[in-house]
Coordinates of C-alpha atoms (C1' of nucleotides) in Angstrom, one line a residue:
Chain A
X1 CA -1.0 -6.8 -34.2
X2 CA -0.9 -10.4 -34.7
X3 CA 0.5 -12.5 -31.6
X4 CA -1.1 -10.2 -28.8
X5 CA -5.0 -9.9 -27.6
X6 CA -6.6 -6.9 -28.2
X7 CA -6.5 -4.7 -24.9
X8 CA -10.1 -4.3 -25.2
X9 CA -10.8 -8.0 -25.8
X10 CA -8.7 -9.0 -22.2
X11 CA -6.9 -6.2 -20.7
X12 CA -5.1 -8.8 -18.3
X13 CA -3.8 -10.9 -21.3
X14 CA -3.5 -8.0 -23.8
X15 CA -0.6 -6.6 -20.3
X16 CA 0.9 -10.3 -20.0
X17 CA 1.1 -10.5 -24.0
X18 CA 2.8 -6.6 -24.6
X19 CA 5.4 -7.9 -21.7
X20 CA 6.4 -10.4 -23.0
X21 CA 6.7 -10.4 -26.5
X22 CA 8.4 -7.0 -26.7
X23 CA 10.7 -9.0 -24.4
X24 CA 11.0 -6.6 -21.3
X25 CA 10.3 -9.4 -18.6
X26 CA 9.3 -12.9 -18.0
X27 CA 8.2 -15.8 -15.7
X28 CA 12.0 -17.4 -14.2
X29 CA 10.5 -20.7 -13.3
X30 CA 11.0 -19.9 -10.0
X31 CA 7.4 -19.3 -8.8
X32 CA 6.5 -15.4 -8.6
X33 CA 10.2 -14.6 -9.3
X34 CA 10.5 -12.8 -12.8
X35 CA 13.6 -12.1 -14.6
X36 CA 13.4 -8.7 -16.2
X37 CA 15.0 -8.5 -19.9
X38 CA 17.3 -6.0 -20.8
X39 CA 14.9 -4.1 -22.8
X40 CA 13.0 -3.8 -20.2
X41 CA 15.6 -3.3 -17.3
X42 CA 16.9 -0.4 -19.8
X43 CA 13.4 1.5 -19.3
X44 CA 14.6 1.0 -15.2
X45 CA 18.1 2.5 -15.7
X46 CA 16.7 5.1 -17.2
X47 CA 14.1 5.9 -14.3
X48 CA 16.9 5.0 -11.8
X49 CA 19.7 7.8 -13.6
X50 CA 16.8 10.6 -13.6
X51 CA 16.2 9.7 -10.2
X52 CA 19.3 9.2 -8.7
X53 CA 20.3 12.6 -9.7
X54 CA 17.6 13.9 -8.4
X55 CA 18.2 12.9 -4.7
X56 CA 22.1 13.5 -5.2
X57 CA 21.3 16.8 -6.0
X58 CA 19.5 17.3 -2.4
X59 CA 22.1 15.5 -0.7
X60 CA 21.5 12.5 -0.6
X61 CA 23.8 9.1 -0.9
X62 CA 23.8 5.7 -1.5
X63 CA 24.6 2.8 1.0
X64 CA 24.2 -0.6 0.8
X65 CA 22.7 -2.3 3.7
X66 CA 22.4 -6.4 4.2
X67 CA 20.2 -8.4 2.8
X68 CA 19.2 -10.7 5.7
X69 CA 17.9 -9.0 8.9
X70 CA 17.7 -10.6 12.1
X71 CA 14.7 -12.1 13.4
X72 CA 15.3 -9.5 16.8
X73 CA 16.1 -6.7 14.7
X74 CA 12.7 -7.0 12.5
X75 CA 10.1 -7.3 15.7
X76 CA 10.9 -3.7 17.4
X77 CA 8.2 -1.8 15.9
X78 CA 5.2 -3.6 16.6
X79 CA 2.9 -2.1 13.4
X80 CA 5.5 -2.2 11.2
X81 CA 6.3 -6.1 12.3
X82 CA 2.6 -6.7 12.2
X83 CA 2.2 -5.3 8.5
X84 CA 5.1 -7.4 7.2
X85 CA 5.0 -10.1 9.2
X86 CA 2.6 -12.4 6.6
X87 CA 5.2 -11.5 3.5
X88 CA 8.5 -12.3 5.1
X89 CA 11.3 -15.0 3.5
X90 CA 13.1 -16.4 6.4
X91 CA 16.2 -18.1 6.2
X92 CA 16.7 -20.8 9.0
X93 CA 18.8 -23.1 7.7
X94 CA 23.1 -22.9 6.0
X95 CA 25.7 -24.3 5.9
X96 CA 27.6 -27.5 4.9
X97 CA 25.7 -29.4 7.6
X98 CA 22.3 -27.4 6.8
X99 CA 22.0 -26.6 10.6
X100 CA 19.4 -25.3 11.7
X101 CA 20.2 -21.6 12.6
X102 CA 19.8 -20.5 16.3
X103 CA 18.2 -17.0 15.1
X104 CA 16.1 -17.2 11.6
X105 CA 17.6 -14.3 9.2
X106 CA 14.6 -12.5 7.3
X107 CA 15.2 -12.0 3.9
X108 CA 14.4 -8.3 3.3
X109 CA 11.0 -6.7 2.4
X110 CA 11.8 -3.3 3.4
X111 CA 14.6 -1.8 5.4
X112 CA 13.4 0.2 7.6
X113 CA 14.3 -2.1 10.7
X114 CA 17.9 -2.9 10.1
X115 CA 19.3 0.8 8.6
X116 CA 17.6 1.9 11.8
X117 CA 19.9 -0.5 13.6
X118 CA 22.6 0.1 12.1
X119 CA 22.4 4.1 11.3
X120 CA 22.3 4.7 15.1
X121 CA 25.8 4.3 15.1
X122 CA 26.7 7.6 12.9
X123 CA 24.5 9.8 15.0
X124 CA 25.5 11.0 17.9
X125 CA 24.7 14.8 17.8
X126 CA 22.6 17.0 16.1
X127 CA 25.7 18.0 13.9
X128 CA 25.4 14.1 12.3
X129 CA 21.5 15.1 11.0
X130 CA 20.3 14.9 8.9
X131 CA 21.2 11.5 7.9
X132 CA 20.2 11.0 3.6
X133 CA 20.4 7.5 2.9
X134 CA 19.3 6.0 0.3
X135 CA 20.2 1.9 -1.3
X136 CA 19.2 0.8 -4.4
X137 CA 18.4 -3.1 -4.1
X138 CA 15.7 -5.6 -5.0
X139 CA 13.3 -7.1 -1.9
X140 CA 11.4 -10.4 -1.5
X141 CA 7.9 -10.4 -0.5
X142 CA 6.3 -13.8 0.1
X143 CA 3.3 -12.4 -2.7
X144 CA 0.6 -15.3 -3.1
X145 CA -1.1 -13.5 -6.3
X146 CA 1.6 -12.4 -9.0
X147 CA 1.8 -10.4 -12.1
X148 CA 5.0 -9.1 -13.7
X149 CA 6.2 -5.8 -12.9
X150 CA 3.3 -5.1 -10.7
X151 CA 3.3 -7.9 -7.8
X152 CA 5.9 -10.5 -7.8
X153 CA 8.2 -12.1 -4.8
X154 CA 11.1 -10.4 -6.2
X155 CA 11.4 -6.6 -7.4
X156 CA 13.2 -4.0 -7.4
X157 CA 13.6 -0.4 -6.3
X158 CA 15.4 2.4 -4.2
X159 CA 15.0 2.5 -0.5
X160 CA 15.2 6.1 1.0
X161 CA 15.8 6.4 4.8
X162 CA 16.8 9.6 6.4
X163 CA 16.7 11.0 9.8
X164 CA 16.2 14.3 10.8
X165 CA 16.8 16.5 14.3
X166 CA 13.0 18.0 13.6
X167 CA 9.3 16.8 12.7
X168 CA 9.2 19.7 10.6
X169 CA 12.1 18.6 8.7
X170 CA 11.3 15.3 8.3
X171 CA 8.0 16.6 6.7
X172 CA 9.4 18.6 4.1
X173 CA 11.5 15.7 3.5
X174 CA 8.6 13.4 2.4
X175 CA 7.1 16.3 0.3
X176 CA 10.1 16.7 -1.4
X177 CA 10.5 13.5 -2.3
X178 CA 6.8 13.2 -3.5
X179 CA 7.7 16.2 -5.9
X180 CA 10.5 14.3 -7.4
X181 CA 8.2 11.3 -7.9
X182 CA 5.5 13.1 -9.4
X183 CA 8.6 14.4 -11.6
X184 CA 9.5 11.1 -12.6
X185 CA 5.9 9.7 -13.2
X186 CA 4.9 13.0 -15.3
X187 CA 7.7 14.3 -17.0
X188 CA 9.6 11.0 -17.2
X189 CA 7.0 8.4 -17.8
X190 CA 4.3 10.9 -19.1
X191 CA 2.0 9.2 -16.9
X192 CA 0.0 12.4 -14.9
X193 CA -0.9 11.7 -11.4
X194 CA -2.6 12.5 -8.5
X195 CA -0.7 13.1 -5.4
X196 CA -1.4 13.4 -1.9
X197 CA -2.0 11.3 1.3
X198 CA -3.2 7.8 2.0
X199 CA -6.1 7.2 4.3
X200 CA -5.3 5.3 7.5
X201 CA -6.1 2.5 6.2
X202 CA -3.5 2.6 3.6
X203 CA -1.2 4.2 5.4
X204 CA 2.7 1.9 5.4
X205 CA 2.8 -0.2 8.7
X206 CA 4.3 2.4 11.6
X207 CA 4.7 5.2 9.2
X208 CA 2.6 8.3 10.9
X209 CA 1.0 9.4 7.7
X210 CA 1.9 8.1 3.3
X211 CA 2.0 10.7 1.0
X212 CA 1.5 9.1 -2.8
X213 CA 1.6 9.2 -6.2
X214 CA -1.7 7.3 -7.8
X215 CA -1.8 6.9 -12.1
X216 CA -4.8 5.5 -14.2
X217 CA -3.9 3.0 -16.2
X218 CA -5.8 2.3 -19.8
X219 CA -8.8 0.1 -18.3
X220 CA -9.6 2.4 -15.5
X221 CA -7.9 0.8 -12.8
X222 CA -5.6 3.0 -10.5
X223 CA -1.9 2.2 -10.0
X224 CA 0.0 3.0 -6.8
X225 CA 3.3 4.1 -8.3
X226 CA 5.4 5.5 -5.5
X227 CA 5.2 6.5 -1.7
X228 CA 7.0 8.2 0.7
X229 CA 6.6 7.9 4.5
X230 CA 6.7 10.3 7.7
X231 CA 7.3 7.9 10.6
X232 CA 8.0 11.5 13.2
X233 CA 9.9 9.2 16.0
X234 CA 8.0 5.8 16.0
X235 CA 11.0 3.9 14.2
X236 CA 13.3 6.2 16.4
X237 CA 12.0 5.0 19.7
X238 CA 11.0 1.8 19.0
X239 CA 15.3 1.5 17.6
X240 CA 16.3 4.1 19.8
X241 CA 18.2 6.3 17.1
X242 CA 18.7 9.5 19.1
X243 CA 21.0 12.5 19.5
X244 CA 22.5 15.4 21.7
X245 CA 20.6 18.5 20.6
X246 CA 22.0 21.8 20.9
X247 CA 20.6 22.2 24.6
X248 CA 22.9 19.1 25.2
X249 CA 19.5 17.1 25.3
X250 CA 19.1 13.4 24.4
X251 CA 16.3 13.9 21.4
X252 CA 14.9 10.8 19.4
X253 CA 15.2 11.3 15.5
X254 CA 12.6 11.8 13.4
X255 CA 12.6 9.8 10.4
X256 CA 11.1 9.2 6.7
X257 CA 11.3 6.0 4.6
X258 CA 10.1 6.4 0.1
X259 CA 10.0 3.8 -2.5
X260 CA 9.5 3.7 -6.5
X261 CA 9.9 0.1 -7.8
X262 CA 10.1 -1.7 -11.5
X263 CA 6.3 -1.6 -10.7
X264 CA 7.1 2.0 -12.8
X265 CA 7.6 -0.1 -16.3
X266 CA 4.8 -1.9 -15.9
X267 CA 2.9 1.5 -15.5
X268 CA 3.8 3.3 -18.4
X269 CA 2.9 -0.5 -20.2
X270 CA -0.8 -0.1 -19.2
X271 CA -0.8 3.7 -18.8
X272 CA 0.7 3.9 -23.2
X273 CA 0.1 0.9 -24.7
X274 CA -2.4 -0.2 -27.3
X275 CA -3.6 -3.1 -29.3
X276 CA -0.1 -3.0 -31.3
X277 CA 2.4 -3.1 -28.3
X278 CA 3.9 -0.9 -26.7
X279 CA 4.4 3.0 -26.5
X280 CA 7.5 4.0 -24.7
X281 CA 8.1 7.6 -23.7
X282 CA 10.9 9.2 -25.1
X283 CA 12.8 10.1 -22.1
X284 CA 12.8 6.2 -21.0
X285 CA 12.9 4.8 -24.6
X286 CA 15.8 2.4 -24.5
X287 CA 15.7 3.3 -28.6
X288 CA 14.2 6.3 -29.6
X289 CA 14.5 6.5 -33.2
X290 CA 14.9 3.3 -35.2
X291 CA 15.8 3.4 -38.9
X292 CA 14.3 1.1 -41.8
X293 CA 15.9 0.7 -44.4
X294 CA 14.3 -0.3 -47.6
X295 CA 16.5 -1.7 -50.4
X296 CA 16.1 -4.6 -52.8
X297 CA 19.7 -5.8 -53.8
X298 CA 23.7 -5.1 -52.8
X299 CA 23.8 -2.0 -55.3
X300 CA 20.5 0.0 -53.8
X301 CA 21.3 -1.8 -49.8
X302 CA 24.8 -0.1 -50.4
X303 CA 23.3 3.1 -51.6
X304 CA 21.2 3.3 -48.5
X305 CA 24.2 2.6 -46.2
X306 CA 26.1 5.7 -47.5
X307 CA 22.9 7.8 -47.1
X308 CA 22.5 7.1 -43.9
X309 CA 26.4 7.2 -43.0
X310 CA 25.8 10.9 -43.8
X311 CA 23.8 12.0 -41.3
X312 CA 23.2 9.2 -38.3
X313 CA 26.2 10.6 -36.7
X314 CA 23.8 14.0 -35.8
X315 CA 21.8 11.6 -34.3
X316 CA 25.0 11.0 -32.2
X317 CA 25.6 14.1 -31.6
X318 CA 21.6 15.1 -30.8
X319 CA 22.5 12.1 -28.0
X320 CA 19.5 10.4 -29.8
X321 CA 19.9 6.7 -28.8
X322 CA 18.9 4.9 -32.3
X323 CA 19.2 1.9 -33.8
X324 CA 19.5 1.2 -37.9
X325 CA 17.8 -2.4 -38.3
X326 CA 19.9 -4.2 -40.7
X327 CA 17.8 -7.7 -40.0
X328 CA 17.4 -9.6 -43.0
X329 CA 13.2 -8.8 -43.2
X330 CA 10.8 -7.4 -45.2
X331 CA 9.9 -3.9 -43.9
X332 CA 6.3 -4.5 -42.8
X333 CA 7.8 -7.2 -40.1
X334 CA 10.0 -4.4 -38.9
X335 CA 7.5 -1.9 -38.6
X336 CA 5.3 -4.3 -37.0
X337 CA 8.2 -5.0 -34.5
X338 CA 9.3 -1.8 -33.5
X339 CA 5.7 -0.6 -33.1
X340 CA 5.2 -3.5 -30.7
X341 CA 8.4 -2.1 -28.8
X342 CA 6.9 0.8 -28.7
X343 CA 10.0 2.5 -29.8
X344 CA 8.6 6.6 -30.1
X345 CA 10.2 7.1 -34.0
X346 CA 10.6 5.2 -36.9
X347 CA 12.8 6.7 -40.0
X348 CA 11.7 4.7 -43.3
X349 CA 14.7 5.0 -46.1
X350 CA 14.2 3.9 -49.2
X351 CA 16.1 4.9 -52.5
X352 CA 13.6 7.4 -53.3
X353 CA 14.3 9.6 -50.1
X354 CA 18.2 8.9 -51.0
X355 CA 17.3 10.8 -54.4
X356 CA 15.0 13.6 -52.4
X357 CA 17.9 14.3 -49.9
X358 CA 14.7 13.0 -47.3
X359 CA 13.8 10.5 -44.9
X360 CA 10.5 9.6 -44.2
X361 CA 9.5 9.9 -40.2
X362 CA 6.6 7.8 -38.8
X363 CA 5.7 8.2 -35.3
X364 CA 4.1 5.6 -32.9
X365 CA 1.4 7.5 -31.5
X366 CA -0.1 9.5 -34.9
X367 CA 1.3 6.9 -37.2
X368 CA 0.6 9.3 -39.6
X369 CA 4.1 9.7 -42.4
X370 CA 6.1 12.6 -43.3
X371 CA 9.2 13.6 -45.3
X372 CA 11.7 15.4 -43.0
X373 CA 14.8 16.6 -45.3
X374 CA 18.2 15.2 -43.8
X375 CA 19.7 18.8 -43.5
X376 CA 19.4 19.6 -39.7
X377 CA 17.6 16.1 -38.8
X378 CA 19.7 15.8 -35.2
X379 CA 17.6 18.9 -34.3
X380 CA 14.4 17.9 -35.9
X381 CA 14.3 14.5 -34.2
X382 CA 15.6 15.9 -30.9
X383 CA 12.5 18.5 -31.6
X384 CA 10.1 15.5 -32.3
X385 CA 11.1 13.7 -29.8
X386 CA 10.6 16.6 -27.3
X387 CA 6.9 16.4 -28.9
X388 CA 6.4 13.0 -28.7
X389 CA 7.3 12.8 -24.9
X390 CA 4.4 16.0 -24.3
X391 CA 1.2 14.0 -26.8
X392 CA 2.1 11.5 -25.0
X393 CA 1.6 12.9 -21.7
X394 CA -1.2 15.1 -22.8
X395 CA -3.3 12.1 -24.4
X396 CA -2.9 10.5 -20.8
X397 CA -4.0 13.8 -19.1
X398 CA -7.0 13.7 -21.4
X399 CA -8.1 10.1 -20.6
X400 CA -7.8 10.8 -16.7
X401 CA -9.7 13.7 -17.2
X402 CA -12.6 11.8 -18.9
X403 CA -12.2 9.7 -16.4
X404 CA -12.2 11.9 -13.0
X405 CA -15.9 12.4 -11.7
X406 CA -17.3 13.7 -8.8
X407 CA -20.3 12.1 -6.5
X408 CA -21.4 12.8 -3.3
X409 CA -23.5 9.3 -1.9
X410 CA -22.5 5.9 -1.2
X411 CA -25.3 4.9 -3.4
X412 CA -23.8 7.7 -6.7
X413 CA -20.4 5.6 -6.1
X414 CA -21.9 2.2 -6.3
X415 CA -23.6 2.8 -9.3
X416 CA -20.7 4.2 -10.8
X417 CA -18.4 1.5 -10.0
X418 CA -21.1 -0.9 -11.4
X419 CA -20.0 -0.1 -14.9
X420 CA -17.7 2.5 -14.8
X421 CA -13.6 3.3 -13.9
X422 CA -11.5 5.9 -13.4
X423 CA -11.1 8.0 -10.4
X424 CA -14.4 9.4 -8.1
X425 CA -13.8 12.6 -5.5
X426 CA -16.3 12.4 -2.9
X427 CA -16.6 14.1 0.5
X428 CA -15.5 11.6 3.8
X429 CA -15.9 12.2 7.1
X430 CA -12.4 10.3 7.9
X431 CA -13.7 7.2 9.6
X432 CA -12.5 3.9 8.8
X433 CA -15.9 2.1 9.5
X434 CA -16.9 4.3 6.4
X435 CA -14.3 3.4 4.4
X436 CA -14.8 -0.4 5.2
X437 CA -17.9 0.3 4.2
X438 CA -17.0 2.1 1.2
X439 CA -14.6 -1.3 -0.2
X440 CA -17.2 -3.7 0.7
X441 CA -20.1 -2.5 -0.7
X442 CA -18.8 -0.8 -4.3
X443 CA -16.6 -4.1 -4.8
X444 CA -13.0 -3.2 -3.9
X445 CA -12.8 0.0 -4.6
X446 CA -10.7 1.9 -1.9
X447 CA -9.5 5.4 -1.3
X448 CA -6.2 5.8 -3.4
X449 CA -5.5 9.4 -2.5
X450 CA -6.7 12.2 0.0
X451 CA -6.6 16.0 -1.7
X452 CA -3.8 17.3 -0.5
X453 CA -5.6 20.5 0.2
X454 CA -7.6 18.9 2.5
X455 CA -10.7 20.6 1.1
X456 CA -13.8 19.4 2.9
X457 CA -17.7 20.3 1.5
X458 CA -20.5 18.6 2.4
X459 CA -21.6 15.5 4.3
X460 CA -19.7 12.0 4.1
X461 CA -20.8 9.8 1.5
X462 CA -21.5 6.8 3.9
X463 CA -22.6 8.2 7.2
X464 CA -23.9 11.8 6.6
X465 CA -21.4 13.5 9.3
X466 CA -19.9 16.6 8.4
X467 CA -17.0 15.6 6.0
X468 CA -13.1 16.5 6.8
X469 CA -11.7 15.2 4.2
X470 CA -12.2 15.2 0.1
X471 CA -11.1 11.2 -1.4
X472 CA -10.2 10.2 -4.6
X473 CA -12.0 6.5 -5.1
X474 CA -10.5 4.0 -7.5
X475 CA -10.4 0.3 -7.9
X476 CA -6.8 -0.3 -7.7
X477 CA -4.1 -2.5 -9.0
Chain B
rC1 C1' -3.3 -19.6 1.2
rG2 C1' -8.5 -21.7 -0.4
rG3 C1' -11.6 -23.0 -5.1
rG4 C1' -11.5 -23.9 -10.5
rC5 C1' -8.5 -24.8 -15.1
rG6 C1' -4.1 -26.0 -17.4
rG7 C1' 1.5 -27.7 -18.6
rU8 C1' 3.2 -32.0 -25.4
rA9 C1' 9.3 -28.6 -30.3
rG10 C1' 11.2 -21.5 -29.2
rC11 C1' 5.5 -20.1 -29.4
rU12 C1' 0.2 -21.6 -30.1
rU13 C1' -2.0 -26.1 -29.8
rA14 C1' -4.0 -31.4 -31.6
rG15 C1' -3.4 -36.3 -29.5
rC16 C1' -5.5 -38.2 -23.5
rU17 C1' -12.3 -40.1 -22.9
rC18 C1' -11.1 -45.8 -25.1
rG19 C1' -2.8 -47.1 -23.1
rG20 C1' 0.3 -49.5 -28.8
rC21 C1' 5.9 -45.6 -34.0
rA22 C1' 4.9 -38.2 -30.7
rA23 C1' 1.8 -34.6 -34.8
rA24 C1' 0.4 -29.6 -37.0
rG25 C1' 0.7 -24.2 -37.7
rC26 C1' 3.9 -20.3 -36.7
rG27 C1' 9.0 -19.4 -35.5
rC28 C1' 14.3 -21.2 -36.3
rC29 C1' 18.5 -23.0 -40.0
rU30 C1' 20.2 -23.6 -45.4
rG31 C1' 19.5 -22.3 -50.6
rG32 C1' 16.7 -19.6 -54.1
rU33 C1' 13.2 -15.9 -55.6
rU34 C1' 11.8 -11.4 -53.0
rU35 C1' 11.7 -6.5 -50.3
rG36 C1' 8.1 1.4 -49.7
rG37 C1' 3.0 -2.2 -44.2
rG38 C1' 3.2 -8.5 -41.3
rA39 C1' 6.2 -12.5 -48.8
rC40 C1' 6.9 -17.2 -51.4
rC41 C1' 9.2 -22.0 -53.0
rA42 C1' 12.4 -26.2 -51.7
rG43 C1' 15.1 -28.7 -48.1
rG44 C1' 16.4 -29.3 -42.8
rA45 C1' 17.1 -29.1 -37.5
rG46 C1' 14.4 -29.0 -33.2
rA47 C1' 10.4 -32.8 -27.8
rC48 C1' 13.7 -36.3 -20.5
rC49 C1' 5.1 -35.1 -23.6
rG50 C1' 6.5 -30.1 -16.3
rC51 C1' 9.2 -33.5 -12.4
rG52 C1' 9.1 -38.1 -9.5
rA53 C1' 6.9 -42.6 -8.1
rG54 C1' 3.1 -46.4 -9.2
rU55 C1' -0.2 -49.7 -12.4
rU56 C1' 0.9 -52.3 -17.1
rC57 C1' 4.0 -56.7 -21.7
rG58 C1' 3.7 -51.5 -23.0
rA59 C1' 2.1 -44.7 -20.3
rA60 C1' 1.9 -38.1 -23.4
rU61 C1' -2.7 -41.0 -22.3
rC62 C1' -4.6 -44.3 -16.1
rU63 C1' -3.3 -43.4 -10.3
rC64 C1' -0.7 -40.7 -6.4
rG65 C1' 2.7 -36.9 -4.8
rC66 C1' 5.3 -32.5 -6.1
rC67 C1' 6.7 -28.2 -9.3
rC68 C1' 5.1 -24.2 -12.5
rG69 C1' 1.4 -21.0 -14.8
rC70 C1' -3.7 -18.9 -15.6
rC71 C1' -8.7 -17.4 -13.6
rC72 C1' -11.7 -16.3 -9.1
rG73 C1' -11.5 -15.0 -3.7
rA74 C1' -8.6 -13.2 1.1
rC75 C1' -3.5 -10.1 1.3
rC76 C1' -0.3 -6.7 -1.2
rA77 C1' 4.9 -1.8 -4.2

RNA sequence: CGGGCGGUAGCUUAGCUCGGCAAAGCGCCUGGUUUGGGACCAGGAGACCGCGAGUUCGAAUCUCGCCCGCCCGACCA
């Protein structure tokens, strides 16, 4: 591809390039503020309809909560305040007169504080739990190091909050929400991840423990891509959000908080792409199948029309979203364009597959060209497609699997991280002074995920102590 | 937020040291020839030279302040 670095020239500017040129975001002018394109936002609706249905279908809903939080509303829960604290917007000024406010308003960067606030209202009794709420909004975090999609002041996401009458409850809550992410990150976005908890050290600011999703994106670096918290009752008390059991008891709630952002897009970017754009899974693909054309004058363009007239509406039908590309080009710059767009399937038709009844299909990942007869081509392309979406995801399982090691010594994981990437399990023994140690000494790399199973051999890789925990290492986006 | 670098047409940049008519390639528009992997010819449009002050007869060029971006650190979905 002309126009874009070669990823393995400058991963950094290879991502910057691939984003903007196949136009799915872009610098505003307003510093760390992006606007996102709608190609780009397209890939978001996508995520957001697969997973809004999802958490309908468990019963949840959507609210809409303010955007400004008071200053008194923000500083209940003393972690959570203290985690936030150096990324808050505040509004103190308004007005005709620009007066100064008498209580600064914090522009949003999660909303944990004010649904509390305002959700105590609605629960009374233990009939009112659980409470499912969920708001799909953008935040502002006062970030000093930006990159689209992945870290900017602006971006956007869903908010879950719900409230439960038990810990136990609440629990499952966060693990069921972790399934659907892993659902959207591997069956959506074809991007396969490893899921479990955070270490303390990474755990959100007054959650009691973070369950994640963590993806490996083409250079080796791991990518947070979604997190769901169990607070048990520290928002609860701190907000006192309580209700009448069924002993006629005053109980506090217990309550979870989970978050994917348009952090996603930029992850199937680095988790797909190559030095010719981008690769877009097919389930996300704003355009799935684009068609070519190839003609040379009215007679042979008008030829080509009425060929594809035939049979485009089974695209329809197939709910293939597709696109015929009518542009005034030559057909190298289109196949050059929609291979930087990443779009899954291109359909070359010329007026020799008009005479052969056949159209000739070309797919981003093999590039590789073959005649596909128009009789039945909804179902073939809905078939390929299907196809597409699983190489996709299997060529990302195979790189994370070349690039999952284990080692069991500080000393094993610095030499690895010396020249090497991807994910490393090794055995910990839990304590943060370890993991410190861990970050400072193998050059920011920190403990993305803990095995769910909680699996512990061996002694800890720092210390020597019997080890309760087995880690997943990564340097990390 | 600290250190380094940068901002000139839609994009990539030259010009800046040493002040004197704002350039090139790509892209865009028009016409023509073309069209099965990034075409060619001719003509044309397009620039508060990031913004604001200052120095000067004269500033893209020198000085100061600010804004925006990139790289490196501390912080982070």
């Amino acid at each position: 591809m002309k126009d874009i670095t070669k990823m393995s020239a400058d991963f950094d500017r290879w991502y910057t390039d691939v984003v903007r040129k196949a136009e799915l975001a872009d610098w505003s002018g307003i510093r760390g503020m992006m606007v996102v394109r709608p190609y780009g936002w397209a890939m978001w609706e996508a995520i957001q309809r697969a997973f809004d249905d999802m958490i309908k279908e468990s019963g949840h809903e959507n609210w809409a909560f303010p955007l400004l939080i008071p200053r008194d509303y923000l500083i209940k829960e003393a972690e959570h305040v203290e985690g936030f604290a150096p990324e808050v917007a505040w509004v103190t000024r308004a007005g005709s007169g620009n007066e100064e406010l008498e209580e600064p308003l914090a522009v949003r960067p999660t909303s944990e504080t004010i649904v509390g606030s305002i959700i105590k209202r609605y629960i009374q009794s233990h009939r009112d739990l659980p409470q499912l709420t969920n708001q799909w909004n953008s935040v502002v975090r006062w970030e000093m190091r930006t990159r689209l999609f992945l870290r900017s002041r602006e971006f956007w996401w869903q908010e879950g909050h719900t409230f439960h009458a038990s810990a136990q409850e609440a629990m499952d809550e966060v693990d069921l929400i972790l399934g659907y992410y892993r659902d959207i990150a591997q069956e959506w976005l074809a991007v396969p991840v490893l899921a479990g908890k955070k270490s303390p050290a990474e755990t959100f600011p007054g959650a009691v423990y973070t369950l994640t999703i963590e993806g490996l994106m083409r250079d080796g670096m791991a990518l947070q891509m979604g997190t769901s918290h169990y607070f048990g009752q520290n928002f609860a008390r701190a907000y006192d959000i309580s209700f009448s059991n069924k002993e006629n008891e005053r109980e506090l709630c217990y309550s979870t908080s989970w978050g994917i952002t348009t952090r996603l897009v930029g992850a199937l970017v680095m988790a797909h792409g190559d030095d010719s754009g981008l690769i877009v899974p097919p389930r996300v693909a704003p355009i799935q199948v684009v068609i070519v054309p190839i003609f040379r004058d009215a007679e042979s363009r008008a030829k080509v029309e009425t060929f594809i007239g035939g049979w485009s509406g089974e695209l329809k039908a197939a709910g293939i979203r597709h696109k015929v590309d009518w542009r005034d080009e030559r057909p190298g710059d289109k196949y050059a364009h929609w291979e930087m767009k990443g779009v899954p399937l291109r359909l070359n038709v010329g007026g020799r597959d008009v005479d052969a009844g056949q159209v000739e299909l070309v797919d981003r990942l093999s590039r590789q060209r073959r005649p596909v007869p128009v009789a039945g081509i909804g179902a073939r392309l809905a078939d390929e497609l299907a196809s597409f979406q699983k190489a996709l995801f299997e060529r990302a399982q195979g790189f994370l699997k070349e690039n999952t090691f284990e080692r069991s010594t500080l000393a094993e994981v610095v030499a690895h991280f010396k020249v090497g990437i991807g994910f490393v399990w090794v055995p910990w023994c839990g304590d943060a002074e370890c993991e410190a140690r861990i970050k400072a000494e193998a050059g920011g790399v920190t403990v993305r995920t803990i095995d769910p199973d909680e699996r512990a051999s061996g002694k800890c890789l720092v210390c020597g102590k019997p080890a309760t925990h087995r880690v997943a290492l990564a340097r990390a986006y």
